Coordinates of C-alpha atoms in Angstrom, one line a residue:
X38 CA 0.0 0.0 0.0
X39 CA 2.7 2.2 0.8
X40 CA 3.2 2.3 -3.3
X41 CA 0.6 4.3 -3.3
X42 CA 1.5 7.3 -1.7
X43 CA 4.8 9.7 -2.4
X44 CA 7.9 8.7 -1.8
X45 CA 9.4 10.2 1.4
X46 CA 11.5 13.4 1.2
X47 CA 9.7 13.9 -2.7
X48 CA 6.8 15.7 -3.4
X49 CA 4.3 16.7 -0.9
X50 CA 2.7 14.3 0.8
X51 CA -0.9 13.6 1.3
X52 CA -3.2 14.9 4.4
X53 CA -6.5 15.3 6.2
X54 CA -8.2 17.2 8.6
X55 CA -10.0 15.9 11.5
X56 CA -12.7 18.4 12.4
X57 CA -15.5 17.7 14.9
X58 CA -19.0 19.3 15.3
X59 CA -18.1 19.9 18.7
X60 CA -15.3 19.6 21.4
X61 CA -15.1 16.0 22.6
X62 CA -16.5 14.9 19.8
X63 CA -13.7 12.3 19.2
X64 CA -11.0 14.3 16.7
X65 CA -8.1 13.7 19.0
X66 CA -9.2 10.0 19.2
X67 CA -10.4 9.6 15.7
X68 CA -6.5 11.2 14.5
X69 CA -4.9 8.6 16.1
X70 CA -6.8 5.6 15.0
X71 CA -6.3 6.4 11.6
X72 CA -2.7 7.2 12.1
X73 CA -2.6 3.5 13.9
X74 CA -4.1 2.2 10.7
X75 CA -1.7 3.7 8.4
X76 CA 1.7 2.7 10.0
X77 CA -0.1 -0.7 10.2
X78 CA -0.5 -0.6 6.6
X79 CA 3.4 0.7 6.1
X80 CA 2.3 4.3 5.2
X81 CA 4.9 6.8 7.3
X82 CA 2.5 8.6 8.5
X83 CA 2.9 12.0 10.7
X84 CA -0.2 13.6 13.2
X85 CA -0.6 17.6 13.1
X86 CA -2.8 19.9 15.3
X87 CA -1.8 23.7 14.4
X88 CA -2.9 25.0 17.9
X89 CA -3.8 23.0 21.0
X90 CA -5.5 24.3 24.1
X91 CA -4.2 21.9 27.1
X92 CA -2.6 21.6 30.4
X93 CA -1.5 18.8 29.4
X94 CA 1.4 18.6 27.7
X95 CA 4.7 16.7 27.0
X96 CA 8.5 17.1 26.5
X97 CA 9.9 15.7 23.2
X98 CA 13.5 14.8 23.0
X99 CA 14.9 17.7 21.3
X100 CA 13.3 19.5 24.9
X101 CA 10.5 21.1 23.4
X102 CA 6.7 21.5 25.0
X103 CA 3.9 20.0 22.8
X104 CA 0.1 19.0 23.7
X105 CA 0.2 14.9 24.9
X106 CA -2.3 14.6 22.7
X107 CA 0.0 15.0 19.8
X108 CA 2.5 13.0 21.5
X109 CA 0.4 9.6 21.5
X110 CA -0.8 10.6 18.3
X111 CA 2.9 10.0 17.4
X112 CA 3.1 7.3 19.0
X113 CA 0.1 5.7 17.4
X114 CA 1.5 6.4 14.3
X115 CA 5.0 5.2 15.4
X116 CA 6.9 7.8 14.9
X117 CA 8.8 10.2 17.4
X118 CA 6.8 13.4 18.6
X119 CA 8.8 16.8 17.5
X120 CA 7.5 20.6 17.8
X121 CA 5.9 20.6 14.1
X122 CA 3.3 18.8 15.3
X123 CA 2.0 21.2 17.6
X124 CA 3.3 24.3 17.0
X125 CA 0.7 26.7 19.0
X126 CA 0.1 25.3 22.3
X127 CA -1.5 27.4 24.6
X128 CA -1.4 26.6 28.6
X129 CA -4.4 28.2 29.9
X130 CA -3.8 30.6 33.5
X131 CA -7.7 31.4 33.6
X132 CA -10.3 31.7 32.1
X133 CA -9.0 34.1 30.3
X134 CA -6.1 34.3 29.4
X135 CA -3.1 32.0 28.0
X136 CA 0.3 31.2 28.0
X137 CA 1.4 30.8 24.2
X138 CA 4.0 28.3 23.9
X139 CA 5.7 28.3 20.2
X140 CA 7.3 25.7 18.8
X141 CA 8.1 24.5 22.0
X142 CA 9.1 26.9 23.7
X143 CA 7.2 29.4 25.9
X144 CA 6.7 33.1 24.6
X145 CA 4.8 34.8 27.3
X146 CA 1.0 35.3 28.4
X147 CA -1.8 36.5 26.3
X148 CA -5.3 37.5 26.9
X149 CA -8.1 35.8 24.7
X150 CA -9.1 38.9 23.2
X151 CA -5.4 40.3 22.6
X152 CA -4.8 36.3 21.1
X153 CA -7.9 36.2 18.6
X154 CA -7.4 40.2 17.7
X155 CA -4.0 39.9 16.1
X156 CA -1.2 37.4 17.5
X157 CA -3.3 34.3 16.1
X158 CA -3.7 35.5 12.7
X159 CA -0.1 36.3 12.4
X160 CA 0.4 32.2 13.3
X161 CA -1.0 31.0 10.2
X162 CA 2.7 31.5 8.5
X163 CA 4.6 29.2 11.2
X164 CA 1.7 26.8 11.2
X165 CA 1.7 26.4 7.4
X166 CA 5.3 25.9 7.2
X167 CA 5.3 23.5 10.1
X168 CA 2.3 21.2 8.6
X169 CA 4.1 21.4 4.9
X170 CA 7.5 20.4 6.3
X171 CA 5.9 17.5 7.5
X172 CA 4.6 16.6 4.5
X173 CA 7.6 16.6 2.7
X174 CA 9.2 14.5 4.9
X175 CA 5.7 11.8 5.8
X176 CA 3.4 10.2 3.0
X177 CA 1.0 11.4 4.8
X178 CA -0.5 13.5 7.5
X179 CA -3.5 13.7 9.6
X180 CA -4.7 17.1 10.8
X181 CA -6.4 17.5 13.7
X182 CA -9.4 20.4 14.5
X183 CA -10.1 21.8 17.4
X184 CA -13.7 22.9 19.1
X185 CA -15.9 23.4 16.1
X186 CA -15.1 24.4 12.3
X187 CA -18.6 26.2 12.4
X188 CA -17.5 28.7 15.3
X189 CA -18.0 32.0 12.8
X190 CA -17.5 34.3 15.4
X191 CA -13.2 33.2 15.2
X192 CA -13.8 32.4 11.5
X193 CA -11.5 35.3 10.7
X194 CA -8.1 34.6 12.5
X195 CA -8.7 30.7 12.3
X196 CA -5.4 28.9 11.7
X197 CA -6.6 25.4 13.4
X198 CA -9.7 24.5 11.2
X199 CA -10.9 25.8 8.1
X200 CA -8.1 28.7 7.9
X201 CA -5.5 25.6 7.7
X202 CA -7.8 23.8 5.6
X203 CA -8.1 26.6 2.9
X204 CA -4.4 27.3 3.4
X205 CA -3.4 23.7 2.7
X206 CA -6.2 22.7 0.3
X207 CA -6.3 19.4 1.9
X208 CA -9.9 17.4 2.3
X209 CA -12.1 18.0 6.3
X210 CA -13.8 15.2 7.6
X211 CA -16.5 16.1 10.3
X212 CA -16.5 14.0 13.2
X213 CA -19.9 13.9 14.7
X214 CA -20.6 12.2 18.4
X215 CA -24.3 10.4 18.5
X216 CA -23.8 9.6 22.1
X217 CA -25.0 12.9 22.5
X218 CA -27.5 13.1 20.3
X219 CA -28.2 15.3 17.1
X220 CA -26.2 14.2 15.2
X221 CA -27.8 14.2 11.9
X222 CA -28.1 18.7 12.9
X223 CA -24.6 19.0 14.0
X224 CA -23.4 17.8 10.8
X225 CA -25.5 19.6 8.8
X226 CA -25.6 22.6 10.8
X227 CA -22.0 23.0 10.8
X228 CA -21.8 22.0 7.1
X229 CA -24.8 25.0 6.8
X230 CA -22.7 27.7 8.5
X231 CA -19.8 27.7 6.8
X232 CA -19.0 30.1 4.0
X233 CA -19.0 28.4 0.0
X234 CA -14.9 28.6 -0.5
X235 CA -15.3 25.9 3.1
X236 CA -17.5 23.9 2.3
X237 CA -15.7 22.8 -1.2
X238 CA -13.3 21.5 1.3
X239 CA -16.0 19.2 3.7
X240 CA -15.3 15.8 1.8
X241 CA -17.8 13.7 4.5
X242 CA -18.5 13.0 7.9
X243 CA -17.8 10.2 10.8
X244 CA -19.8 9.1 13.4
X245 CA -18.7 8.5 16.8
X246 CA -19.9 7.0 20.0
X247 CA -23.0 4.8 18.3
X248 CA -24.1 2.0 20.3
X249 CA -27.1 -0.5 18.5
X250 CA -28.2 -1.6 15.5
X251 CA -26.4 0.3 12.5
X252 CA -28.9 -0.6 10.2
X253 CA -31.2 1.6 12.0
X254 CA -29.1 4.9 10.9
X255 CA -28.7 4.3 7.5
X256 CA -32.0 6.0 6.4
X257 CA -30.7 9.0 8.4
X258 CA -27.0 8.5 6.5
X259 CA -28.7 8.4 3.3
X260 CA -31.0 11.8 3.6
X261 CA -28.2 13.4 5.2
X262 CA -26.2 12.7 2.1
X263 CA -28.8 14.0 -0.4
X264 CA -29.4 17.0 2.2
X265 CA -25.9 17.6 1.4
X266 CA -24.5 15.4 -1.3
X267 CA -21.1 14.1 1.2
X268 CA -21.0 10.2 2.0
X269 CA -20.8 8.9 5.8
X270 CA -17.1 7.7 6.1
X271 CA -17.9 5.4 8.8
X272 CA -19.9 4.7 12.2
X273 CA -17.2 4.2 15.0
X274 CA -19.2 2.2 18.0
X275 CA -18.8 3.2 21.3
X276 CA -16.4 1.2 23.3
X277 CA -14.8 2.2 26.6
X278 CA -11.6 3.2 27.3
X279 CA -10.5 4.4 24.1
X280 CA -9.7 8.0 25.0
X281 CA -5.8 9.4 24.8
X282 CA -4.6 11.6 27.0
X283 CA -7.1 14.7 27.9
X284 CA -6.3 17.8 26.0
X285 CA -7.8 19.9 28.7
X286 CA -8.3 19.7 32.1
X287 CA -10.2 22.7 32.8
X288 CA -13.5 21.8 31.9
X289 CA -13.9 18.7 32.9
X290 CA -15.7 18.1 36.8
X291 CA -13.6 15.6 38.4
X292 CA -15.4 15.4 41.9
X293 CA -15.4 12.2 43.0
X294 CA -14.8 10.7 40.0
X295 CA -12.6 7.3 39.4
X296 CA -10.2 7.4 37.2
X297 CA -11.1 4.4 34.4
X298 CA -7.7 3.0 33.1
X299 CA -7.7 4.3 29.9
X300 CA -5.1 1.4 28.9
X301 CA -5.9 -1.6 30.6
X302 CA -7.7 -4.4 28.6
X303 CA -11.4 -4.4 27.9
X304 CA -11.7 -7.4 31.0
X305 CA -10.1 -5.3 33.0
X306 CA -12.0 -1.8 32.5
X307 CA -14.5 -2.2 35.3
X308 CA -14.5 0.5 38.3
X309 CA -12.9 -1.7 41.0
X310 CA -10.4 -4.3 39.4
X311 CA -9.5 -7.3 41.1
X312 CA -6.5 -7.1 43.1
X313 CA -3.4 -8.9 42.8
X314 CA -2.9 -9.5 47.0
X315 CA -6.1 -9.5 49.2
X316 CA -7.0 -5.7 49.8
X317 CA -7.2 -2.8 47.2
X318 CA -5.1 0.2 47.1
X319 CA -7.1 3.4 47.7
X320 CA -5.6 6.9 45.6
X321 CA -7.3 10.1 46.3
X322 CA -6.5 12.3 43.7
X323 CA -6.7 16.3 44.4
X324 CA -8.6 17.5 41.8
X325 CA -7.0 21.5 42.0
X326 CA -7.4 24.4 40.4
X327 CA -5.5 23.9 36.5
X328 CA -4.2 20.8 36.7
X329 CA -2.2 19.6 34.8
X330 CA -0.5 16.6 33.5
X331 CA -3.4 14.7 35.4
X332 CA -2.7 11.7 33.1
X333 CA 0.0 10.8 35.5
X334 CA -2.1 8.6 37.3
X335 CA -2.9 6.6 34.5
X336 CA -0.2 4.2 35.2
X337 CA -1.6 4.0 38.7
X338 CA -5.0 3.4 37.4
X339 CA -3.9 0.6 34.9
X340 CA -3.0 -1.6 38.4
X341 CA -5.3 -4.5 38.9
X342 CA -6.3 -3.5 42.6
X343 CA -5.7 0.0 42.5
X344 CA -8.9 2.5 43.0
X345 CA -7.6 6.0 41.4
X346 CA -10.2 8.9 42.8
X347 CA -10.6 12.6 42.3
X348 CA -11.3 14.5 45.2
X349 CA -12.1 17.8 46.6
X350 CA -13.3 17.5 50.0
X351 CA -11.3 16.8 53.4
X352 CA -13.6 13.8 54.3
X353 CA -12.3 12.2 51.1
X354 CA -9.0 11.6 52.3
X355 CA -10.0 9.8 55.2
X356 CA -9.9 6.0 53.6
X357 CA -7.1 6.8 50.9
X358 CA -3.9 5.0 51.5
X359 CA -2.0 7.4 49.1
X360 CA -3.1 11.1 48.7
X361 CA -1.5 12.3 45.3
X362 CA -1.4 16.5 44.7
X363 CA -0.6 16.3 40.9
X364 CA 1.1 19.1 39.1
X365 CA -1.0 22.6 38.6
X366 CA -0.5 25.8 35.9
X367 CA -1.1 27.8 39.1
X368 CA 0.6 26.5 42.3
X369 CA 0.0 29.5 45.0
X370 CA -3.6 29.4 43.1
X371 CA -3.8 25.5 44.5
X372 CA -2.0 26.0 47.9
X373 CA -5.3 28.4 48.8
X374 CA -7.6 26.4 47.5
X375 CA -5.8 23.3 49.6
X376 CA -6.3 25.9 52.6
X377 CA -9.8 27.3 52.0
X378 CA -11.4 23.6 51.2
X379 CA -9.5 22.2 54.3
X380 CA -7.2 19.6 52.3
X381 CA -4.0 21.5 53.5
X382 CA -4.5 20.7 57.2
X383 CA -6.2 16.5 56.1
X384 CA -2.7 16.4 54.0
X385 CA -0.9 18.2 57.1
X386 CA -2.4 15.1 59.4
X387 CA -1.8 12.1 57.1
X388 CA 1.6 13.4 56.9
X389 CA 2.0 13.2 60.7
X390 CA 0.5 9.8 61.1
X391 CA 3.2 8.4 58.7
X392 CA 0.1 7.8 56.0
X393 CA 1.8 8.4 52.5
X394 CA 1.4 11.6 50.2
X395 CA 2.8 11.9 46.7
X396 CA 3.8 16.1 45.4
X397 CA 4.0 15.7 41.4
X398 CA 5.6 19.1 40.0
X399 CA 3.1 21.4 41.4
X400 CA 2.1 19.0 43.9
X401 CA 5.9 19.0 45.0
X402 CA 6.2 22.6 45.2
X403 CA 3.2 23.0 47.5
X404 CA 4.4 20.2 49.9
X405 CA 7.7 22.6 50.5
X406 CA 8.6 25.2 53.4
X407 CA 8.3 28.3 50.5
X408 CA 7.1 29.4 47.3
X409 CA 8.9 32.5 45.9
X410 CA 6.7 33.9 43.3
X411 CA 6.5 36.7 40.8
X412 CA 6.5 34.9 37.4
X413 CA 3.3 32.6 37.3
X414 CA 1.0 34.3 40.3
X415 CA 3.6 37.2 40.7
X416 CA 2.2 36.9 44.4
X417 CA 5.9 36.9 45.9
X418 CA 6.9 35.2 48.8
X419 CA 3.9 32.4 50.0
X420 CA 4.3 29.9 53.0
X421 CA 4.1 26.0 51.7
X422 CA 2.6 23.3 53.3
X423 CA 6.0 22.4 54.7
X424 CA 5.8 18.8 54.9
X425 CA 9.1 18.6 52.8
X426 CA 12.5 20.5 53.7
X427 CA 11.9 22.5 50.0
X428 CA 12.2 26.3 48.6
X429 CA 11.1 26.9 46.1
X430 CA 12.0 30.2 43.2
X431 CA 10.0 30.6 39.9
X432 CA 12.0 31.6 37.1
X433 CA 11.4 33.1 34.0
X434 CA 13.2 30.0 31.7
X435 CA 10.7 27.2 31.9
X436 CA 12.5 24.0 32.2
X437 CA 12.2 21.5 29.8
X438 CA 14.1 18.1 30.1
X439 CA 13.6 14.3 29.6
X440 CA 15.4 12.8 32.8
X441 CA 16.8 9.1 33.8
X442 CA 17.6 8.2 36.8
X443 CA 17.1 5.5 39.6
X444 CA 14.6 5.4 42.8
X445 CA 13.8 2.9 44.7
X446 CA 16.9 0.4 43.2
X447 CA 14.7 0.8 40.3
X448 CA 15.5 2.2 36.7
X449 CA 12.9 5.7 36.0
X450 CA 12.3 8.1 33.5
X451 CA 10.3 11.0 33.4
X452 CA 10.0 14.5 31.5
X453 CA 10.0 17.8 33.8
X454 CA 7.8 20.9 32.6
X455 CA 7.8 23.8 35.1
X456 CA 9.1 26.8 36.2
X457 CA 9.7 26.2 39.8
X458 CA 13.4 25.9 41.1
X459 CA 13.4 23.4 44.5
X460 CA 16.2 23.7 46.7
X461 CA 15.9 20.9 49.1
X462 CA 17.5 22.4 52.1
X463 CA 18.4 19.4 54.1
X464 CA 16.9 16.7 56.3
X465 CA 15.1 14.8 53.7
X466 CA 16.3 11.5 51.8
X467 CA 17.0 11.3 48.2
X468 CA 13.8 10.5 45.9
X469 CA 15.3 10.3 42.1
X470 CA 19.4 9.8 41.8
X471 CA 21.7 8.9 39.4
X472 CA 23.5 5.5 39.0
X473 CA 26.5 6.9 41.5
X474 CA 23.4 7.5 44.0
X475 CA 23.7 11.3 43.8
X476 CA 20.3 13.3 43.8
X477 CA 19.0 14.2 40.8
X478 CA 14.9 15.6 41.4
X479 CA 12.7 15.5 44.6
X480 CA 13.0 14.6 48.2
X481 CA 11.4 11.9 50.7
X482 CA 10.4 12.8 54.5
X483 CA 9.1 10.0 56.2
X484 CA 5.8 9.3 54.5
X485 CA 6.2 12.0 52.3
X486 CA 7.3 12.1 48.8
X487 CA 7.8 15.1 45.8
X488 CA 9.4 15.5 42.6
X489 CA 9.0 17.8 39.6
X490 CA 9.1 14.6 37.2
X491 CA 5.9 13.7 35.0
X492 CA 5.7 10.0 33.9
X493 CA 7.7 8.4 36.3
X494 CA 5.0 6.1 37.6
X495 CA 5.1 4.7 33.7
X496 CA 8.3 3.1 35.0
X497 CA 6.7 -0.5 36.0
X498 CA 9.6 -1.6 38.4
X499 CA 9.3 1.9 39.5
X500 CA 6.0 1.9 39.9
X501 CA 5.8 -1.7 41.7
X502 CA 8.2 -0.8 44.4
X503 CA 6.9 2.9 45.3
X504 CA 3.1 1.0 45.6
X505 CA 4.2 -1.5 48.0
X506 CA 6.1 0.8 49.8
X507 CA 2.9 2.6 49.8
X508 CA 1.0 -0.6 50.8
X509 CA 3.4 -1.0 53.8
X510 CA 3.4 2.3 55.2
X511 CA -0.7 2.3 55.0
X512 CA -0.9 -0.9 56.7
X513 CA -2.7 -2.4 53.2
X514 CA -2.4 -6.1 52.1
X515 CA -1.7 -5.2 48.5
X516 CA 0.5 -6.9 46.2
X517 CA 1.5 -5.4 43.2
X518 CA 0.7 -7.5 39.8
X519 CA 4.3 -8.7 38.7
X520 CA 3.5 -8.2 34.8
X521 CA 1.8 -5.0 34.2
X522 CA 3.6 -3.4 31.4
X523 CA 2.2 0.1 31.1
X524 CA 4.0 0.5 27.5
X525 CA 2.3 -2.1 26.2
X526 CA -1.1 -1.8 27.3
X527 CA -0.6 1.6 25.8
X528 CA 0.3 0.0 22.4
X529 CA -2.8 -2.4 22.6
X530 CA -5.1 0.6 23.6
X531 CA -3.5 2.2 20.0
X532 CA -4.0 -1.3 18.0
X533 CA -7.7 -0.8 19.4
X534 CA -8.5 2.8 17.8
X535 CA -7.0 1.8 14.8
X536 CA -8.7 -1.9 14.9
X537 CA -11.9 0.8 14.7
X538 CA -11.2 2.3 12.1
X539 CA -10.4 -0.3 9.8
X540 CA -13.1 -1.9 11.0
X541 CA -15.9 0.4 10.9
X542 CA -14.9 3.1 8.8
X543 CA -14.9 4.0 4.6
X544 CA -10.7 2.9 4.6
X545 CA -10.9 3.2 0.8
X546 CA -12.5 6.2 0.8
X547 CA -10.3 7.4 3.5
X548 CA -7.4 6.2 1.6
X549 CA -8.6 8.4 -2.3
X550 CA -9.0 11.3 0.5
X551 CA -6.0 11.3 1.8
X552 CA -4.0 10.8 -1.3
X553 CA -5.9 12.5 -4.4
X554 CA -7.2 16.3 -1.8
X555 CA -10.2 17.4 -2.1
X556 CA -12.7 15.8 -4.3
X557 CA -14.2 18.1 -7.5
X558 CA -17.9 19.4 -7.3
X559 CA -19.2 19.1 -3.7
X560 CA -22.3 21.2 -3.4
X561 CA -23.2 24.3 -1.6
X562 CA -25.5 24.2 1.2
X563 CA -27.4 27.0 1.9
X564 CA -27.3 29.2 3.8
X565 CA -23.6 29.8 4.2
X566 CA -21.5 31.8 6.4
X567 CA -23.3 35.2 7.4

């Protein structure tokens, strides 16, 4: 198959965009099964999103910052993740305004208003040049949208959806989610709303999320496609446990909610796995204001026996035998929250009953003696929980880094993304080290446990030693399963999205997309972009 497409590092390769009828429809998901496919099929294959809104986010190895969703993109498509494929992220500080990271690297704050009044527009450039490198270099490349394509009120400085579309001339496909119902309007609203130049480049549509009978939708497929003369590419059934790593955290309520693994088998995706040893291991997740890089729990969650919960009340603690405070885009924001919602003084306790507590990043600066802040709150000098002999000092220079190390007589690796400088001052015992023992990130005090690095618990012999150390110190019969391999239950939940789409979706169709652009003669429907 791979015949079919250019030769690499010759003429410009072939692409798609990805767009949905809403957010969540199932782009980001959708992207990666069909870059799954593709490598499967030997096609070198690249994924693209021009400008990703996320707190979480990911380090490649030439140290620059992308959106994790465009890292396991990558890796679904089996390549390694580098800056071009998410040139505009932007790290949101409230709910209003943004830091703009560019190709990879941070480039200060920006309000919504001052982003979509000038400073996006002037992005289409970079993000055109980035998404045409990569197709002289892949046979192909999947685009993905973000939000809506139909949102006319940012029609004008759009550089993610139609704007790159248009700019590119490469074929849209509308991703639609039934599970929520009106589906058959959100296509052909959006379809509807966008101006005549757009919609020559709206090829056809995907459902996602149906569960039933598909011969029951296929009247509905077929009026939709005289309605507005594009084929159905497919209809995706639900399944659970097929999402990739969260682009954005800040929507999402998180109360009390158990964390699914979102890579463990389909057997072993019920709320309370079995456990390996005779008891279950209770996490109690602080679900804080910005978090970010939530997804580090995954690898906790994907432990038969391990109950991952996010929580925002002090009772909540009370039965966890692990409290994790996971990294945050606002730290001094979190450390008041902790306060005001009375988790600072339930985390304060656990920590003097010897019950364990995990600081990731954010979570490590609050557990410290002092915060010295004027870049990200710009509040000064702030009093930490002080549960860890830590200072910490923001600096301007965001560190970016994809560490090794040892902990635990166990090999780690981890990527650090912050701007927090921890000097641990003494008293405490090494966390992360080097292969001559010497301290590389993070501290231990008793019970009590921080480091700035993300990803670590993906580290299985890691992983298995911190949790019965855990176990241990919370006075839990757990036993660690001896064979979970978090890497490759992430490569069988990536053999799964693309099992869907060659499954349940139009792959030749897809394929004539993807190769020969746009197709010729695709009608108007009226009424058009005002």
């Amino acid at each position: 198959m791979n015949g079919r497409f250019k030769a690499s590092g010759g003429a410009v390769g072939g692409g798609l965009l990805v767009a949905g009828t809403t957010s969540d429809a199932g782009k980001s998901v959708v992207t990666a099964g069909i870059c799954r496919w593709l490598a499967r099929q030997g096609v070198r294959v690249a994924p693209f999103k021009a400008q990703n809104m996320s707190l979480n986010s990911f380090v490649t190895r030439e140290g620059a910052e992308i959106g994790r969703a465009q890292a396991m993109q990558a890796a679904a498509a089996r390549v390694e993740p580098t800056a071009l494929m998410n040139p505009v992220l932007l790290k949101p500080g409230s709910d209003r305004s943004s830091q703009v990271v560019l190709l990879g690297k941070a480039v200060g704050e920006l309000s919504a208003r001052g982003y979509h009044a000038g400073r996006q527009e002037q992005l289409l450039g970079t993000v055109t040049d980035c998404l045409q490198e990569l197709r002289r270099t892949y046979d192909a490349v999947i685009c993905e949208g973000a939000g809506s394509p139909a949102e006319i009120n940012l029609r004008r400085t759009d550089i993610v959806n139609m704007g790159l579309a248009r700019a590119a001339r490469i074929p849209v496909m509308v991703v639609g989610d039934i599970d929520r119902g009106g589906v058959f309007a959100s296509f052909f609203g959006t379809t509807a709303l966008l101006s005549k130049e757009d919609q020559a480049l709206v090829a056809g549509y995907l459902v996602n999320k149906f569960r039933g009978d598909v011969t029951l939708l296929e009247p509905g497929l077929a009026m939709l496609r005289g309605l507005t003369g594009r084929q159905t590419l497919g209809v995706l059934p639900f399944a659970h446990g097929l999402g990739i790593d969260e682009e954005d955290g800040m929507g999402v309520s998180l109360r009390g909610a158990v964390r699914e693994s979102v890579v463990a088998p389909p057997a072993n995706a019920g709320r309370y796995p079995q456990p390996h040893g005779a008891e279950v291991l209770r996490v109690a997740v602080a679900a804080v204001p910005l978090m970010s890089n939530f997804t580090d729990v995954d690898a906790l969650a994907a432990e038969p026996g391990v109950v991952v919960r996010f929580v925002d009340r002090a009772e909540e603690l009370a039965d966890a035998d692990l409290v994790v405070l996971p990294g945050t885009r606002g730290t001094v924001r979190a450390l008041q929250w902790l306060r005001e919602r009375g988790l600072a003084d339930a985390v304060a306790r656990r920590a003097a009953e010897g019950r364990p507590v995990l600081g990731i990043c954010g979570g490590y600066q609050m557990l410290g003696e002092r915060i010295e802040d004027d870049i990200e709150s710009k509040a000064g000098t702030v009093d930490g929980l002080g549960l860890l002999p830590v200072r910490v000092r923001f600096a301007a220079e965001k560190t970016l880094a994809r560490p090794v190390g040892e902990a635990l007589g166990e090999p780690v690796a981890g990527y650090e993304i912050h701007h927090g400088v921890a000097e641990v001052t003494g008293g405490a015992e090494t966390f992360l080290s080097d292969d001559q023992g010497r301290s590389l990130d993070g501290c231990r005090a008793g019970s009590v446990w921080g480091t700035h690095w993300h990803g670590s618990l993906e580290s299985d012999g890691f992983r298995r030693a911190f949790l019965r150390r855990v176990a241990a110190d919370a006075g839990r019969a757990f036993v660690p399963a001896p064979d979970t391999s978090f890497a490759t239950l992430r490569e069988e939940q990536l053999d799964r999205l693309g099992d869907l789409i060659e499954e349940h979706a139009d792959t030749a169709a897809l394929l004539r997309l993807i190769e020969e652009g746009v197709p010729e003669g695709l009608p108007f429907v009226p009424p058009g972009a005002p």
